[in-house]
mmCIF file of C-alpha atoms and ligand atoms in Angstrom:
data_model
loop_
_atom_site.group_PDB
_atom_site.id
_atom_site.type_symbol
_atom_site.label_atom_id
_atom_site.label_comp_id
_atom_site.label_asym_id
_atom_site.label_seq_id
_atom_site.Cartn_x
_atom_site.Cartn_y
_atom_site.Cartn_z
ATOM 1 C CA UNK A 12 0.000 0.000 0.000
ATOM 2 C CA UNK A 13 2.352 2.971 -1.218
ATOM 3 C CA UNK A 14 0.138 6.252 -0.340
ATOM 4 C CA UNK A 15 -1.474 4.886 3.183
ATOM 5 C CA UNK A 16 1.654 4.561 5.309
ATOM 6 C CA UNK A 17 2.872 7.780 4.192
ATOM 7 C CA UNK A 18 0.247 9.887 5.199
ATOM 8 C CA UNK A 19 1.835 8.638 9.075
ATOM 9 C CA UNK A 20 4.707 10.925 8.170
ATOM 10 C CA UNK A 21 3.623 14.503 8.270
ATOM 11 C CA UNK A 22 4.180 17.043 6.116
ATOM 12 C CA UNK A 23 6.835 19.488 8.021
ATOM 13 C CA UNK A 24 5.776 22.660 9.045
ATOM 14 C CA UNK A 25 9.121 24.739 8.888
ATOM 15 C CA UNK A 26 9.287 24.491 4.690
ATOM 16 C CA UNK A 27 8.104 27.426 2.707
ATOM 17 C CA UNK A 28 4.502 26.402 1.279
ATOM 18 C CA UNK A 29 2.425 28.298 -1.225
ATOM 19 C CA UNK A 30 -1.444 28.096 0.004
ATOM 20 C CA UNK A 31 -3.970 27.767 -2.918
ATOM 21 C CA UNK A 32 -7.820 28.560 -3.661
ATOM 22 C CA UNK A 33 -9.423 25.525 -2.635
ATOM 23 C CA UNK A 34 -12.283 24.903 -5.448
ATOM 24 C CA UNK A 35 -15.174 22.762 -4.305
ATOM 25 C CA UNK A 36 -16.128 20.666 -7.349
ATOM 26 C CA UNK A 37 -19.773 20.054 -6.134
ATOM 27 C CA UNK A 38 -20.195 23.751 -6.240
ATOM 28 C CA UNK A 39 -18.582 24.473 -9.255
ATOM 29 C CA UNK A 40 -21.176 21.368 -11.298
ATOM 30 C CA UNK A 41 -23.821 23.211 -9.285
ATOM 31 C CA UNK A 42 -23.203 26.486 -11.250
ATOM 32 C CA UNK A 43 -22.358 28.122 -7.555
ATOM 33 C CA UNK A 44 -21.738 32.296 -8.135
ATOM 34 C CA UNK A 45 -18.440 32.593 -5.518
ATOM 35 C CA UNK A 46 -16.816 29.027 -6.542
ATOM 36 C CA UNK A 47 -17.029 29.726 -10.134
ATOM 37 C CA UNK A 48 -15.263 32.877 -9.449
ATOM 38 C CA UNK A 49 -12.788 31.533 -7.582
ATOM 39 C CA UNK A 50 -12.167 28.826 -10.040
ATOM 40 C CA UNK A 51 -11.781 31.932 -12.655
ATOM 41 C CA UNK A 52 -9.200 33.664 -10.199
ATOM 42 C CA UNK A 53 -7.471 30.854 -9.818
ATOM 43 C CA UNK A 54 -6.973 30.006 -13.100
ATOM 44 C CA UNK A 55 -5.921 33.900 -14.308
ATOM 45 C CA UNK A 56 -3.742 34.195 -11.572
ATOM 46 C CA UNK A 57 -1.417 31.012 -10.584
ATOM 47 C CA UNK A 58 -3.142 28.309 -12.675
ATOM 48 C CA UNK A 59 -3.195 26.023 -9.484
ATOM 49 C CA UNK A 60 -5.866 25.225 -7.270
ATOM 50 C CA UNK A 61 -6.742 22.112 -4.938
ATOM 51 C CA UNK A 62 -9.916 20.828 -5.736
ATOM 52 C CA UNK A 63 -12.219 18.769 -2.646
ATOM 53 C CA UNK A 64 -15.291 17.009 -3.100
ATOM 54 C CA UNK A 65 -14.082 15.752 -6.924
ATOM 55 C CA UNK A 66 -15.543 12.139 -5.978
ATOM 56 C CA UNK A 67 -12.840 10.128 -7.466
ATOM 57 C CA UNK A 68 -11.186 9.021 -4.011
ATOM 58 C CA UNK A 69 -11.853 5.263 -4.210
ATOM 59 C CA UNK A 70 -10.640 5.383 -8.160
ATOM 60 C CA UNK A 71 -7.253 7.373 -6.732
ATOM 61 C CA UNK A 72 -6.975 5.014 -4.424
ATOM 62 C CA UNK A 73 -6.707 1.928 -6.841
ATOM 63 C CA UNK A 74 -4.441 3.644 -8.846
ATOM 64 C CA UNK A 75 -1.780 4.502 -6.222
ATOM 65 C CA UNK A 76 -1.973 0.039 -5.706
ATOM 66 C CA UNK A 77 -1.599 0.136 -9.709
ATOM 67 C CA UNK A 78 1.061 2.241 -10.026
ATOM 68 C CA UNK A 79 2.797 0.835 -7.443
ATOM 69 C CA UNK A 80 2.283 -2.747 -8.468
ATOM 70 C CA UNK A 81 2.907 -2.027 -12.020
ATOM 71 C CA UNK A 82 6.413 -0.132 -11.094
ATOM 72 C CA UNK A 83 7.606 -2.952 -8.813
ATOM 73 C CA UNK A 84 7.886 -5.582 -11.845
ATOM 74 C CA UNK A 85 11.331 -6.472 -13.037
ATOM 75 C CA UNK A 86 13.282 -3.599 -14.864
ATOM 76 C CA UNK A 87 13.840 -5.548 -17.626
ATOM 77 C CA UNK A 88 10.313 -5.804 -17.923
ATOM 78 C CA UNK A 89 9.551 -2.491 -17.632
ATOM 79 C CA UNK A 90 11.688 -1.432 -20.292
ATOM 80 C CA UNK A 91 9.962 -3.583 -22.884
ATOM 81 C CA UNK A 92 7.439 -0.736 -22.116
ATOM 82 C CA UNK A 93 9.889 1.723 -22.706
ATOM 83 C CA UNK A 94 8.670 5.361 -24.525
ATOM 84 C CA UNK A 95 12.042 6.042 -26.294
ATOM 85 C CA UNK A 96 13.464 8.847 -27.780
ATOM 86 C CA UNK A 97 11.539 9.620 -30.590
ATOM 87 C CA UNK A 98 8.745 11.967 -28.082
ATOM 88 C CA UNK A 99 6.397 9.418 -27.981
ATOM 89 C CA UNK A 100 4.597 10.165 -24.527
ATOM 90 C CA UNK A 101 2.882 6.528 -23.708
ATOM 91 C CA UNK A 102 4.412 3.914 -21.733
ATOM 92 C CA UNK A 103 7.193 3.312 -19.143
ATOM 93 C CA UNK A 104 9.716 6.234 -18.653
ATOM 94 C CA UNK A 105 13.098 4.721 -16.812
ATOM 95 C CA UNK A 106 15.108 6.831 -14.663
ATOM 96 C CA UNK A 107 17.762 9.059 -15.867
ATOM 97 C CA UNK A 108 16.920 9.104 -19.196
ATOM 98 C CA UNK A 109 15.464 12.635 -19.112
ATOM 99 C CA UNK A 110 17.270 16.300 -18.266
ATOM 100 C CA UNK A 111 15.919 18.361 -15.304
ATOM 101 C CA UNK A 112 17.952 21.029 -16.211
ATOM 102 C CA UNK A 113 20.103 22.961 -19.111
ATOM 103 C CA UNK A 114 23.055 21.477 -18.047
ATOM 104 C CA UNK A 115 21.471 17.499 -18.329
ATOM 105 C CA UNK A 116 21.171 16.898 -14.642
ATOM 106 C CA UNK A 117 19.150 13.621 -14.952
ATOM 107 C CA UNK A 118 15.945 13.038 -13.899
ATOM 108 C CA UNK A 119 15.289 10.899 -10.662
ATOM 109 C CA UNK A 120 11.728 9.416 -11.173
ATOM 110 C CA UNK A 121 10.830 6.641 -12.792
ATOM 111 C CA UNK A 122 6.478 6.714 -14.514
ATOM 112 C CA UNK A 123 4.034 4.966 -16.315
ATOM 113 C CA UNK A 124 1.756 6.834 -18.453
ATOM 114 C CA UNK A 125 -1.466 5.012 -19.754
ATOM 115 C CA UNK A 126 -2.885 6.759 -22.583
ATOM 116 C CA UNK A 127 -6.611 8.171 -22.009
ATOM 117 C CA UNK A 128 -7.388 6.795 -26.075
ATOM 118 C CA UNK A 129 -6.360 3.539 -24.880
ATOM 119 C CA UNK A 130 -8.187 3.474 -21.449
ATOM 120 C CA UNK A 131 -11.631 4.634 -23.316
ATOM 121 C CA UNK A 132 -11.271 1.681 -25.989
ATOM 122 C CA UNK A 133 -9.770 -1.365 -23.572
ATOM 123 C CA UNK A 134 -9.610 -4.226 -24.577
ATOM 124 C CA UNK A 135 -9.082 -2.809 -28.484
ATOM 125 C CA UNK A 136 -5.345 -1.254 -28.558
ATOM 126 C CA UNK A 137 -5.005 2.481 -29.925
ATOM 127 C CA UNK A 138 -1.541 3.427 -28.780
ATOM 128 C CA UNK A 139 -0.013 0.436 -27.293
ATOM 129 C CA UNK A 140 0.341 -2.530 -25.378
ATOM 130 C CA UNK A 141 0.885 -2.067 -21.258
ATOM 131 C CA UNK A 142 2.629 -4.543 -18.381
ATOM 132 C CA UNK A 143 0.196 -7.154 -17.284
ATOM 133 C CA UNK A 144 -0.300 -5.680 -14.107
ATOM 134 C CA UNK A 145 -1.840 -3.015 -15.538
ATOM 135 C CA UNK A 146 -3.764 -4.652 -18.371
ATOM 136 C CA UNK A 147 -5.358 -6.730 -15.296
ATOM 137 C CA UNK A 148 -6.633 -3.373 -13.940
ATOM 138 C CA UNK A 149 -7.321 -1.419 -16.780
ATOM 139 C CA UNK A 150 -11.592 -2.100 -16.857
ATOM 140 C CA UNK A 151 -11.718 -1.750 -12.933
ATOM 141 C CA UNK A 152 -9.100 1.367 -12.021
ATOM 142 C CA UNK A 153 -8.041 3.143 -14.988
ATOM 143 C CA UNK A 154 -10.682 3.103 -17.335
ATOM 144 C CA UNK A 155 -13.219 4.501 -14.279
ATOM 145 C CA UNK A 156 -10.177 6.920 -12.827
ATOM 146 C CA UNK A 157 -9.882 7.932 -16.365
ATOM 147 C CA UNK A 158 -13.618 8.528 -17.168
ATOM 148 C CA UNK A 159 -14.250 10.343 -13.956
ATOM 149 C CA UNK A 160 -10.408 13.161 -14.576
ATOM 150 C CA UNK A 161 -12.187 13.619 -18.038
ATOM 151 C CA UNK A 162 -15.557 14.700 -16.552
ATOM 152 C CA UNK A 163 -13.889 16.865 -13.941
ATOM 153 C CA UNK A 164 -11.461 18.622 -16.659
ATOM 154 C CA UNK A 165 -14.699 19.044 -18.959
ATOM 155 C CA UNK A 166 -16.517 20.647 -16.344
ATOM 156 C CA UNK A 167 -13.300 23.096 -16.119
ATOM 157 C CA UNK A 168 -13.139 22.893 -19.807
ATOM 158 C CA UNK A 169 -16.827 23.931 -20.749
ATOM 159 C CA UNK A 170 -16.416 26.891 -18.034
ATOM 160 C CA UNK A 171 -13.131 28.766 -19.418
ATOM 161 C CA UNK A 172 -15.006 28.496 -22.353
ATOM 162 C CA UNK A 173 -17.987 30.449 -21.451
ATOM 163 C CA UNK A 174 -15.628 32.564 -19.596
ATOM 164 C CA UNK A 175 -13.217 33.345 -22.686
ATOM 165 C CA UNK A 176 -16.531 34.111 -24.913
ATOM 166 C CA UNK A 177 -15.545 31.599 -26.875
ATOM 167 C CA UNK A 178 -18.717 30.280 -29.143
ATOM 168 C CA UNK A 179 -19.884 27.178 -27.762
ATOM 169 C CA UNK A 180 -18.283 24.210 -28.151
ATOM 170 C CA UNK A 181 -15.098 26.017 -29.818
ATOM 171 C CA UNK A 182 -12.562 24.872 -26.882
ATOM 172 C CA UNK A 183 -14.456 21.506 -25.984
ATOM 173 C CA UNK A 184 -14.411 20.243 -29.908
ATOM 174 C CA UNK A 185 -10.096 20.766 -29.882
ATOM 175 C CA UNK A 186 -10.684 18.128 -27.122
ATOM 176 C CA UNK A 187 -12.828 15.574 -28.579
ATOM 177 C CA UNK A 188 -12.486 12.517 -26.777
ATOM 178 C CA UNK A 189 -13.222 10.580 -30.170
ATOM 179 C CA UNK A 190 -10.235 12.484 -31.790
ATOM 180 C CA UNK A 191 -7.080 10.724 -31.254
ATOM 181 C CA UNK A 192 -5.058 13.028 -28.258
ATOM 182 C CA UNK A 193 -2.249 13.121 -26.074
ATOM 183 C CA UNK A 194 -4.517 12.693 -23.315
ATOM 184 C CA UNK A 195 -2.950 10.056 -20.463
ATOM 185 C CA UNK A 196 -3.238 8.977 -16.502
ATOM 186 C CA UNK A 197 0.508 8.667 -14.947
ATOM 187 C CA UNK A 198 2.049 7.114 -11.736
ATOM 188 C CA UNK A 199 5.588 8.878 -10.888
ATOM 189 C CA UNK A 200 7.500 6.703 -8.010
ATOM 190 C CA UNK A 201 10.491 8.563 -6.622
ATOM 191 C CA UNK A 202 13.012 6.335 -4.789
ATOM 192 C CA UNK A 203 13.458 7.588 -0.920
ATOM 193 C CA UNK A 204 16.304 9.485 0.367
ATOM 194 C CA UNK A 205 16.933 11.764 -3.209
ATOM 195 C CA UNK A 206 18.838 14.819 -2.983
ATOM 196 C CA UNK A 207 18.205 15.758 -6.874
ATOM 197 C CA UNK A 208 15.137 16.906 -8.697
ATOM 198 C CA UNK A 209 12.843 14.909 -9.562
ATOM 199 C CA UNK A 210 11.016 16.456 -12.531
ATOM 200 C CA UNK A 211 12.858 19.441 -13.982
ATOM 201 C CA UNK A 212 10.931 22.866 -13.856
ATOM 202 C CA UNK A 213 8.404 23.126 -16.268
ATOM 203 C CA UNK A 214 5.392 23.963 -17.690
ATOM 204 C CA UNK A 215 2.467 20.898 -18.680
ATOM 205 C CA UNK A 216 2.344 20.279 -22.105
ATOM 206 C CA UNK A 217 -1.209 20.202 -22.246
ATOM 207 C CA UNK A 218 -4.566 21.732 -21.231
ATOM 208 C CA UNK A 219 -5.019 20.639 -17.896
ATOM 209 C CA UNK A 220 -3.889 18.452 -14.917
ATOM 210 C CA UNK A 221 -5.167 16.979 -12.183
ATOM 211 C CA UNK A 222 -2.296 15.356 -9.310
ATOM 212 C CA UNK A 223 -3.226 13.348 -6.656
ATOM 213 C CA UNK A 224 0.005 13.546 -3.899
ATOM 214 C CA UNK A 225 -0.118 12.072 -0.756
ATOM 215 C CA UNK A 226 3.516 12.920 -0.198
ATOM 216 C CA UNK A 227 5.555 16.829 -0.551
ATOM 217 C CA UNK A 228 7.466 17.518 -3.754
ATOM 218 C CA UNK A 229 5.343 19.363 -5.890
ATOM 219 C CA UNK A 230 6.262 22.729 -6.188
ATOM 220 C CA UNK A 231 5.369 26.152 -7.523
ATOM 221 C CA UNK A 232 7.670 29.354 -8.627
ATOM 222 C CA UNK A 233 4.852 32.004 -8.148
ATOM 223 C CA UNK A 234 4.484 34.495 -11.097
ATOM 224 C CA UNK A 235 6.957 37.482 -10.422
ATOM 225 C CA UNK A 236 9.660 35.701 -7.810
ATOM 226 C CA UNK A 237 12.540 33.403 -8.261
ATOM 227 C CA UNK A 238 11.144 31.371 -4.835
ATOM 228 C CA UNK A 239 10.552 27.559 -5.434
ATOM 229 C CA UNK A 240 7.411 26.666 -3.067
ATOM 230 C CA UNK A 241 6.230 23.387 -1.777
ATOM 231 C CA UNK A 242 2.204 22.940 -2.506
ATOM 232 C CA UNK A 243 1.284 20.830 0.855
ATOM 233 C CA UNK A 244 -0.773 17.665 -0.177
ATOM 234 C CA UNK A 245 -4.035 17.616 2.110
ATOM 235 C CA UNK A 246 -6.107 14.659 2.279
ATOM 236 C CA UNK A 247 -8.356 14.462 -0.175
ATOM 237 C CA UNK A 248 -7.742 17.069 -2.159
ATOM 238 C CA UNK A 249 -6.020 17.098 -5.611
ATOM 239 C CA UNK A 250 -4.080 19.611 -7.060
ATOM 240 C CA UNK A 251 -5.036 21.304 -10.702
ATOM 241 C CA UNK A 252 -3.081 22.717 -13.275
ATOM 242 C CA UNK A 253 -3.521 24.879 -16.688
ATOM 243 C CA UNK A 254 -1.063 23.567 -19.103
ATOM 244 C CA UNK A 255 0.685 25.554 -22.034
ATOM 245 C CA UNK A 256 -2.633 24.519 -24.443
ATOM 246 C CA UNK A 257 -5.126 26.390 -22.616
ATOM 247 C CA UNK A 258 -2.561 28.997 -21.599
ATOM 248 C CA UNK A 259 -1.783 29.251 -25.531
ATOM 249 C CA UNK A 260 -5.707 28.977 -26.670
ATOM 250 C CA UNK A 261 -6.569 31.734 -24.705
ATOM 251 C CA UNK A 262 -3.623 34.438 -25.567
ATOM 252 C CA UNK A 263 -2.096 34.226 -22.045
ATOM 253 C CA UNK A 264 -5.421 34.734 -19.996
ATOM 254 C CA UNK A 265 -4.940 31.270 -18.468
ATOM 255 C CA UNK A 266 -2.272 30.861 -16.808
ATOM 256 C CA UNK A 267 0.512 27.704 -17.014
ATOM 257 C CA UNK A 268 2.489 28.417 -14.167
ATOM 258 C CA UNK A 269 5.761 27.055 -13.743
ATOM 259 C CA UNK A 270 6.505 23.685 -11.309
ATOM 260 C CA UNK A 271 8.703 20.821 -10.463
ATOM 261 C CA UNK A 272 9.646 17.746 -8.292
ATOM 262 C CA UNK A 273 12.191 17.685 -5.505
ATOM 263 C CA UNK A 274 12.344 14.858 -3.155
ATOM 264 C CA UNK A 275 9.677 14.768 -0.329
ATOM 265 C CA UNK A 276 10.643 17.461 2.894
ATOM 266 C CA UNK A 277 11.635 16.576 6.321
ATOM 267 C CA UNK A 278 10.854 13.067 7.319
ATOM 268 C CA UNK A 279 9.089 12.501 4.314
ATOM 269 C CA UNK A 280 12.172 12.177 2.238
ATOM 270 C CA UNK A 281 12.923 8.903 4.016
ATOM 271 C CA UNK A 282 9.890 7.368 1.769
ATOM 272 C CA UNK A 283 9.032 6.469 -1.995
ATOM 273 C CA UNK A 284 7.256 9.068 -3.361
ATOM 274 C CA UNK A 285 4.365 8.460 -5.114
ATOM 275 C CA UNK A 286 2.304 10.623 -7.413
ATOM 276 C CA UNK A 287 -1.196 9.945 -9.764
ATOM 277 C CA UNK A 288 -2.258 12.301 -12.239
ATOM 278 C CA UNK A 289 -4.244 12.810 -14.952
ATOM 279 C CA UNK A 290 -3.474 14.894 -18.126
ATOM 280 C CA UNK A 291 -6.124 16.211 -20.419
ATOM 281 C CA UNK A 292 -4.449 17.133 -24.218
ATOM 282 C CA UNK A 293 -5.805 18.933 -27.028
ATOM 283 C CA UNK A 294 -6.845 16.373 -30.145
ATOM 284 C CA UNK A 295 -3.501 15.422 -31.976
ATOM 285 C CA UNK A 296 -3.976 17.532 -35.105
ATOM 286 C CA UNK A 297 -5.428 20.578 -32.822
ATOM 287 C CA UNK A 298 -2.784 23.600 -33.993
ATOM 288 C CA UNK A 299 -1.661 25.759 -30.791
ATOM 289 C CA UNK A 300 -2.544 29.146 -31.631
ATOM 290 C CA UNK A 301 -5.086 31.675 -29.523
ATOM 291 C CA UNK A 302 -8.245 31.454 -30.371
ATOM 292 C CA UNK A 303 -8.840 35.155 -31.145
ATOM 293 C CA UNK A 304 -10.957 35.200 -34.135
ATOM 294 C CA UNK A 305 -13.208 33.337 -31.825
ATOM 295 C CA UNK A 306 -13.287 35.765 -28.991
ATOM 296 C CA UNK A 307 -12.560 39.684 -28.512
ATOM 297 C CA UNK A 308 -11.662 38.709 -25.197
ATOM 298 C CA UNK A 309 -8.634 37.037 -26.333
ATOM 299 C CA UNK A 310 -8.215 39.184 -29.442
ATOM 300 C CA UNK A 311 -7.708 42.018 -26.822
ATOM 301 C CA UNK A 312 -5.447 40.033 -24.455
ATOM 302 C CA UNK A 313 -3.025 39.347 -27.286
ATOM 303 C CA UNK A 314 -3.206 42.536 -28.607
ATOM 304 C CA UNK A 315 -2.208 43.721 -24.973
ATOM 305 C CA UNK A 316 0.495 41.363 -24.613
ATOM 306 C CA UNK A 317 1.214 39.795 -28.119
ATOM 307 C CA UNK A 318 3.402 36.433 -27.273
ATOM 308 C CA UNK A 319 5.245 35.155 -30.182
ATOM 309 C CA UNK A 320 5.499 32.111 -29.437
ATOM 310 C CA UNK A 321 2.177 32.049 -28.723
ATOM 311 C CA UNK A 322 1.739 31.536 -32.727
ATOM 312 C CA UNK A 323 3.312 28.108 -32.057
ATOM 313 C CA UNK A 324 2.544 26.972 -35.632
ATOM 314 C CA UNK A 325 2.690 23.305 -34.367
ATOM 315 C CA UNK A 326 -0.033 20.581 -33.819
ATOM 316 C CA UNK A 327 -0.985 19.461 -30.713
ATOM 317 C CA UNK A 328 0.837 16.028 -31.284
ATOM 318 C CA UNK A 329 4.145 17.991 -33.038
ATOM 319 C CA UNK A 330 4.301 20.587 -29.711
ATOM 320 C CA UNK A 331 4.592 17.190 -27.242
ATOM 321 C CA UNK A 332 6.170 15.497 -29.117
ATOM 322 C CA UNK A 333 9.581 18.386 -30.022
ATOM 323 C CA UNK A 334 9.390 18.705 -25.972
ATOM 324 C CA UNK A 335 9.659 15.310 -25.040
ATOM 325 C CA UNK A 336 12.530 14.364 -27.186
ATOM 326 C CA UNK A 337 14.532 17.577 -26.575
ATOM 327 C CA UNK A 338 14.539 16.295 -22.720
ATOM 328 C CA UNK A 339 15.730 12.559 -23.507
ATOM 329 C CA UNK A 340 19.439 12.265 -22.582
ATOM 330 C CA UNK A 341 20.048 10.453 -25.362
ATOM 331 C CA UNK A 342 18.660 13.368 -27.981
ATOM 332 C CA UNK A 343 20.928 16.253 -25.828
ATOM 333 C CA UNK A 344 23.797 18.542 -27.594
ATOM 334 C CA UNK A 345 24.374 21.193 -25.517
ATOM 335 C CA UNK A 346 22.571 23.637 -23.194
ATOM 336 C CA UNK A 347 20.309 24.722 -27.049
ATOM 337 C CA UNK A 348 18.277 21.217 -26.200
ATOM 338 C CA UNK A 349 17.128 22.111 -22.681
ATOM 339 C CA UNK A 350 16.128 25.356 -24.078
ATOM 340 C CA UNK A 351 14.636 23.769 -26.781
ATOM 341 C CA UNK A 352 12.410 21.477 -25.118
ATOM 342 C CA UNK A 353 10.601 24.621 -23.329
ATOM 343 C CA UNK A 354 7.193 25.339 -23.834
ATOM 344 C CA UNK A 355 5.501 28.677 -22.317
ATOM 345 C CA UNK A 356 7.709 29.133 -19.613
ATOM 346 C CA UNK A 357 11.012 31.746 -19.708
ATOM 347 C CA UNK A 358 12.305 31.179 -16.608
ATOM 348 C CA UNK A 359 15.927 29.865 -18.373
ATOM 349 C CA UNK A 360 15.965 32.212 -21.497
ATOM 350 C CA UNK A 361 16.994 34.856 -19.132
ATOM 351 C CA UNK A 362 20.282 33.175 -19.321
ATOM 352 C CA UNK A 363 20.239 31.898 -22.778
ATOM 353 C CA UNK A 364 23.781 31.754 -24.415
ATOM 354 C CA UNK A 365 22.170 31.980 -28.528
ATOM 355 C CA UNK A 366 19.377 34.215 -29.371
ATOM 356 C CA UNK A 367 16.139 31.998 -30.259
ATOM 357 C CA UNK A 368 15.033 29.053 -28.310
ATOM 358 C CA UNK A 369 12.966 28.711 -32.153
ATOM 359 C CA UNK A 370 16.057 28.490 -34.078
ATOM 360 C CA UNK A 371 16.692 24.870 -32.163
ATOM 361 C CA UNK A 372 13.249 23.245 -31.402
HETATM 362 O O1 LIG B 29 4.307 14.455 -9.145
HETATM 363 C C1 LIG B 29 3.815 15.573 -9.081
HETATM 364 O O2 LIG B 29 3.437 16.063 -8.004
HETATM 365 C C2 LIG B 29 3.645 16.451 -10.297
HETATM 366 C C3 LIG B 29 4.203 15.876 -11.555
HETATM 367 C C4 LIG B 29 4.177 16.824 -12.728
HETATM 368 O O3 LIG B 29 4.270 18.015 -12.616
HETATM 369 C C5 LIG B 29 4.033 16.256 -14.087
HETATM 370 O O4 LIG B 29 4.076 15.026 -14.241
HETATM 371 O O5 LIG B 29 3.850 17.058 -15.053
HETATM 372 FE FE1 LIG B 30 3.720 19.036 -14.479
#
C-alpha cells in the first residue's frame, strides 16, 4: 500500500509552502456564483488550485496500488514498455533518461503513463500494449479513474469556455475525446532518500492536470519571484493545473504556471514518493494558436500582450512530441536542447547563451 503509510509521516511545518484557492467541485457542477469565481481567479492568476469534493477518491486510491504494483515488476520488464526517444509520450519512462535542467542533470523518477485513447477503448489497442499488471486493472481502475479526470477537466473545460466568450463548443471540440489526443493517466515513483530533482521545472504540455500527492514535492515558482514553493498535499484534495494549451488557446489569460519535483521534505524524504495524475491534451492535429478570431476577449489580451510564441505553428501532437525528445538524454547537444524542449515558460531564457530558443526546437 504505497500512499497509506505515508500519510503517518507529516508534512513538516518549517518548509516554505504556497497556500492555494481551494475549489469545491460540487459547487462548481452546481453552477455556484463565488466558486465559479474563484475557479476563474485561480486560473488567471497562478493556474493552481486544490480541488475537494471531486468524488474520485476510491478510483485514486486503486491507482496509487496500480502504479505501485505495475512499477515494482522487473526492470527488464519495464523497459519492454519503454517510450524512447523519438517523443512518444505513452508507456514506461526509466530513470535518468530525461534532463531536469540545461546542463542534463538527470531526472530521478521513474512513470508509467497510460494513454486516455487507450483506457476509453480497452480491450481494443489504440496506442499500445501495457505490463500485465496493468492490463489486469485497466476495466476496474483506470478506465473509471480515467472517465471520472475527463468529466472533472470538462466541467473546467466547458467553463473557461464560457468565460473566454468563446462560441460554444469552440474549446471543448479541440478536445474531442473521439479524436485521437495526447490525453494520459501517470504514476511517478520517486526512490526515498533523493537529494536531486525529480522532474525538472516546467510547464504541462497540455490543457489541464489533475495530481493526486499524498507525499511533498510538488512545487510552484509564483508568477513574479525566483522562490521555489512546496504545494502541501491535504487529504483528499487534488491539485489542478492549466497547461501551455489552454494557456496558448486563450492568448495568455490562463495561466501555465511554472513547477517541479524535488524529493519529499523533512521526514518525508525517508519514503518512496508516489504521485497519480491525470493529463487532459488537445486532439492530436489541434494547432496551438489563440483562439482570437473566436473571442474579442482574447483578441484584446493578445493585442495587450502579443506572445510570439504564442503563434506556435505546431499541432498538438508535433508541440509534445519536439518537448519530449529535446529532454531525452540520449537526444541532448548542448545547453540549445534544454532550451529547446521549453514550452511557455522563460524562466531559463533569461540566461540563454544563442538568441532563439525557435532556431533549435
Ligand atoms: O508528481 C507531481 O506532483 C507532479 C508531476 C508533474 O508536474 C508532471 O508530471 O507534469
Ligand atoms: Fe507538471
Amino acid at each position: 500500500m504505497p500512499g497509506l503509510t505515508n500519510t503517518l509521516v507529516p508534512f513538516p511545518d518549517n518548509v516554505p509552502t504556497h497556500p492555494l484557492l481551494v475549489v469545491d467541485y460540487a459547487l462548481i457542477v452546481a453552477n455556484d456564483e463565488a466558486e465559479l469565481d474563484k475557479l476563474w481567479k485561480a486560473a488567471t492568476k497562478l493556474g493552481f488550485w486544490y480541488i475537494k469534493n471531486h468524488g474520485a477518491e476510491h478510483e485514486v486510491s486503486n491507482m496509487f496500488d496500480m502504479g505501485a504494483e505495475a512499477l515494482d515488476l522487473p526492470f527488464s520488464e519495464k523497459m519492454k514498455y519503454e517510450q524512447g526517444d523519438n517523443g512518444d509520450s505513452f508507456g514506461y519512462k526509466a530513470r535518468g533518461t530525461i534532463a531536469t535542467d540545461k546542463n542534463g542533470t538527470k531526472d530521478n523518477v521513474e512513470f508509467l503513463n497510460i494513454s486516455q485513447d487507450d483506457a476509453l477503448a480497452w480491450p481494443s489497442m489504440v496506442r499500445r500494449t501495457y505490463p500485465w499488471t496493468v492490463n489486469k486493472c485497466m476495466e476496474d481502475t483506470i478506465t473509471p479513474f480515467v472517465k471520472k479526470s475527463m468529466e472533472v477537466n470538462r466541467t473546467f473545460l466547458e467553463f473557461f469556455e464560457r468565460k473566454l466568450q468563446l462560441p460554444a463548443g469552440e474549446l471543448l471540440e479541440r478536445h474531442d475525446e473521439k479524436e485521437l489526443n495526447g490525453g494520459e493517466a501517470r504514476c511517478i515513483r520517486t526512490p526515498p532518500k533523493q537529494t536531486s530533482t525529480g522532474v525538472g521545472a516546467h510547464t504541462d504540455f497540455g490543457s489541464l492536470a489533475i495530481v493526486h500527492n499524498r507525499l511533498g514535492g510538488l512545487q510552484v515558482m509564483p508568477p513574479g519571484t525566483d522562490q521555489w514553493l512546496y504545494i502541501k498535499p491535504l487529504p483528499g484534495h487534488a491539485v489542478c493545473n492549466i497547461g501551455d494549451a489552454l494557456a496558448i488557446f486563450s492568448g495568455g489569460i490562463l495561466r501555465s504556471n511554472v513547477h517541479r519535483v524535488m524529493p519529499p521534505p523533512g521526514d518525508q524524504w525517508r519514503l518512496p514518493r508516489y504521485s497519480i495524475s491525470f493529463f487532459t491534451r488537445p486532439g492530436d492535429d489541434v494547432i496551438l494558436r489563440p483562439l482570437k478570431g473566436y473571442s474579442q476577449l482574447i483578441m484584446s489580451a493578445v493585442a495587450e500582450s502579443p506572445r510570439e510564441e504564442y503563434e506556435t505553428g505546431s499541432t498538438s501532437k508535433e508541440w509534445i512530441s519536439r518537448r519530449i525528445r529535446r529532454l531525452r538524454i540520449k537526444n541532448r547537444a548542448g545547453p540549445q536542447t534544454w532550451y529547446a524542449s521549453m514550452g511557455t515558460e522563460h524562466q531559463g531564457v533569461r540566461d540563454m547563451p544563442s538568441k532563439s530558443v525557435a532556431a533549435t526546437a
